[in-house]
Amino acid sequence: MADLASTASYLKSLSDSLKAETDKLNGDTTENKTAYYKVDTGRTLYW
């Protein structure tokens, strides 16, 4: 189970890193994205 947890954690960190790099390339920041990332108030949508 620890292997699965560490794999999930690793994949999440990769996803976060990729999102950060993509945002940098697009000149986007969390500030100017918040409005439509949270259109659905029940959950935060990233992709």
Backbone as a printed PyTorch tensor [residue, N CA C, xyz], in Angstrom:
tensor([[[  0.8340,  -1.2070,   0.0000],
         [  0.0000,   0.0000,   0.0000],
         [  0.8690,   1.2570,   0.0000]],

        [[  1.9770,   1.1820,   0.6860],
         [  2.8780,   2.3390,   0.7170],
         [  3.3710,   2.6700,  -0.6880]],

        [[  3.6190,   1.6280,  -1.4850],
         [  4.0750,   1.8750,  -2.8480],
         [  3.0200,   2.6160,  -3.6540]],

        [[  1.7750,   2.2030,  -3.4900],
         [  0.6890,   2.8660,  -4.2010],
         [  0.5630,   4.3180,  -3.7610]],

        [[  0.6670,   4.5480,  -2.4680],
         [  0.5540,   5.9060,  -1.9420],
         [  1.6920,   6.7880,  -2.4480]],

        [[  2.9060,   6.2520,  -2.4510],
         [  4.0350,   7.0590,  -2.9140],
         [  3.9360,   7.3140,  -4.4110]],

        [[  3.4150,   6.3350,  -5.1550],
         [  3.2300,   6.5270,  -6.5910],
         [  2.1970,   7.6130,  -6.8490]],

        [[  1.0980,   7.5750,  -6.1210],
         [  0.0560,   8.5900,  -6.2790],
         [  0.5970,   9.9720,  -5.9350]],

        [[  1.3780,  10.0400,  -4.8750],
         [  1.9720,  11.3040,  -4.4560],
         [  2.9160,  11.8310,  -5.5320]],

        [[  3.7140,  10.9300,  -6.0960],
         [  4.6550,  11.3030,  -7.1560],
         [  3.9110,  11.8120,  -8.3880]],

        [[  2.8690,  11.1060,  -8.7870],
         [  2.0880,  11.5300,  -9.9480],
         [  1.4360,  12.8790,  -9.7050]],

        [[  0.9680,  13.1150,  -8.4840],
         [  0.3600,  14.4040,  -8.1780],
         [  1.3960,  15.5210,  -8.2720]],

        [[  2.6040,  15.2610,  -7.7770],
         [  3.6400,  16.2940,  -7.8570],
         [  4.0160,  16.5630,  -9.3090]],

        [[  4.0300,  15.5300, -10.1350],
         [  4.2980,  15.7260, -11.5630],
         [  3.2070,  16.5820, -12.1900]],

        [[  1.9670,  16.2720, -11.8510],
         [  0.8330,  17.0220, -12.3780],
         [  0.9120,  18.4880, -11.9740]],

        [[  1.2110,  18.7350, -10.6990],
         [  1.3310,  20.1110, -10.2080],
         [  2.4670,  20.8450, -10.9100]],

        [[  3.5950,  20.1590, -11.0990],
         [  4.7390,  20.7770, -11.7710],
         [  4.4000,  21.1080, -13.2160]],

        [[  3.7410,  20.1750, -13.8870],
         [  3.3590,  20.3950, -15.2780],
         [  2.4000,  21.5680, -15.3990]],

        [[  1.4450,  21.6420, -14.4870],
         [  0.4910,  22.7470, -14.5010],
         [  1.2110,  24.0790, -14.2910]],

        [[  2.1450,  24.1020, -13.3550],
         [  2.8900,  25.3330, -13.0820],
         [  3.6980,  25.7620, -14.3060]],

        [[  4.3470,  24.8080, -14.9520],
         [  5.1370,  25.1230, -16.1460],
         [  4.2380,  25.6120, -17.2790]],

        [[  3.1070,  24.9620, -17.4590],
         [  2.1650,  25.3610, -18.5040],
         [  1.6640,  26.7770, -18.2590]],

        [[  1.3120,  27.0700, -17.0100],
         [  0.8370,  28.4050, -16.6600],
         [  1.9100,  29.4530, -16.9270]],

        [[  3.1680,  29.1140, -16.6180],
         [  4.2570,  30.0600, -16.8690],
         [  4.3750,  30.3480, -18.3620]],

        [[  4.3090,  29.3010, -19.1690],
         [  4.4110,  29.4710, -20.6180],
         [  3.2660,  30.3170, -21.1600]],

        [[  2.1020,  30.1450, -20.5820],
         [  0.9260,  30.8820, -21.0330],
         [  0.8220,  32.2650, -20.4110]],

        [[  1.7190,  32.5660, -19.4860],
         [  1.6690,  33.8510, -18.8050],
         [  0.4970,  33.9390, -17.8490]],

        [[  0.0230,  32.7870, -17.3980],
         [ -1.1340,  32.7570, -16.5060],
         [ -0.6940,  32.6100, -15.0570]],

        [[ -1.4840,  33.1520, -14.1640],
         [ -1.2180,  32.9860, -12.7410],
         [ -2.4860,  32.4960, -12.0710]],

        [[ -2.3620,  32.0090, -10.8630],
         [ -3.5620,  31.5620, -10.1550],
         [ -4.5030,  32.7370,  -9.9270]],

        [[ -3.9570,  33.9310,  -9.7960],
         [ -4.8170,  35.0920,  -9.5460],
         [ -5.7670,  35.3600, -10.7160]],

        [[ -5.2350,  35.3870, -11.9290],
         [ -6.1240,  35.7250, -13.0380],
         [ -6.9050,  34.5270, -13.5590]],

        [[ -6.6750,  33.3610, -12.9760],
         [ -7.4210,  32.1780, -13.3780],
         [ -8.5330,  31.8180, -12.3990]],

        [[ -8.4500,  32.3120, -11.1910],
         [ -9.3710,  31.8840, -10.1370],
         [-10.8300,  31.9760, -10.5550]],

        [[-11.1820,  33.0380, -11.2480],
         [-12.5770,  33.2670, -11.6080],
         [-13.1860,  32.0800, -12.3370]],

        [[-12.5050,  31.5770, -13.3760],
         [-13.1700,  30.4850, -14.0620],
         [-12.6820,  29.1090, -13.6500]],

        [[-11.6620,  29.0290, -12.8180],
         [-11.3470,  27.7360, -12.2200],
         [-12.4160,  27.3470, -11.2150]],

        [[-13.0830,  28.3360, -10.6280],
         [-14.0360,  28.0280,  -9.5700],
         [-15.4730,  28.3700,  -9.9550]],

        [[-15.7600,  28.2730, -11.2410],
         [-17.1330,  28.4920, -11.6860],
         [-18.0530,  27.4730, -11.0130]],

        [[-17.5980,  26.2250, -10.9720],
         [-18.3350,  25.2000, -10.2450],
         [-17.8410,  25.2570,  -8.8050]],

        [[-18.6230,  25.8520,  -7.9280],
         [-18.1590,  26.1040,  -6.5630],
         [-17.9910,  24.8290,  -5.7410]],

        [[-18.5490,  23.7300,  -6.2110],
         [-18.4240,  22.4820,  -5.4700],
         [-17.0420,  21.8670,  -5.5620]],

        [[-16.2930,  22.2630,  -6.5830],
         [-14.9610,  21.6770,  -6.7480],
         [-14.1020,  22.6260,  -7.5570]],

        [[-12.8160,  22.5270,  -7.3890],
         [-11.8940,  23.3590,  -8.1500],
         [-11.4800,  22.5930,  -9.3980]],

        [[-11.6670,  23.1960, -10.5370],
         [-11.3410,  22.5410, -11.7980],
         [-10.0260,  23.0750, -12.3330]],

        [[ -9.1050,  22.1740, -12.6250],
         [ -7.8090,  22.6060, -13.1340],
         [ -7.6230,  22.3160, -14.6190]],

        [[ -8.2520,  21.2380, -15.1230],
         [ -7.9770,  20.8750, -16.5130],
         [ -9.2400,  20.7650, -17.3120]]])
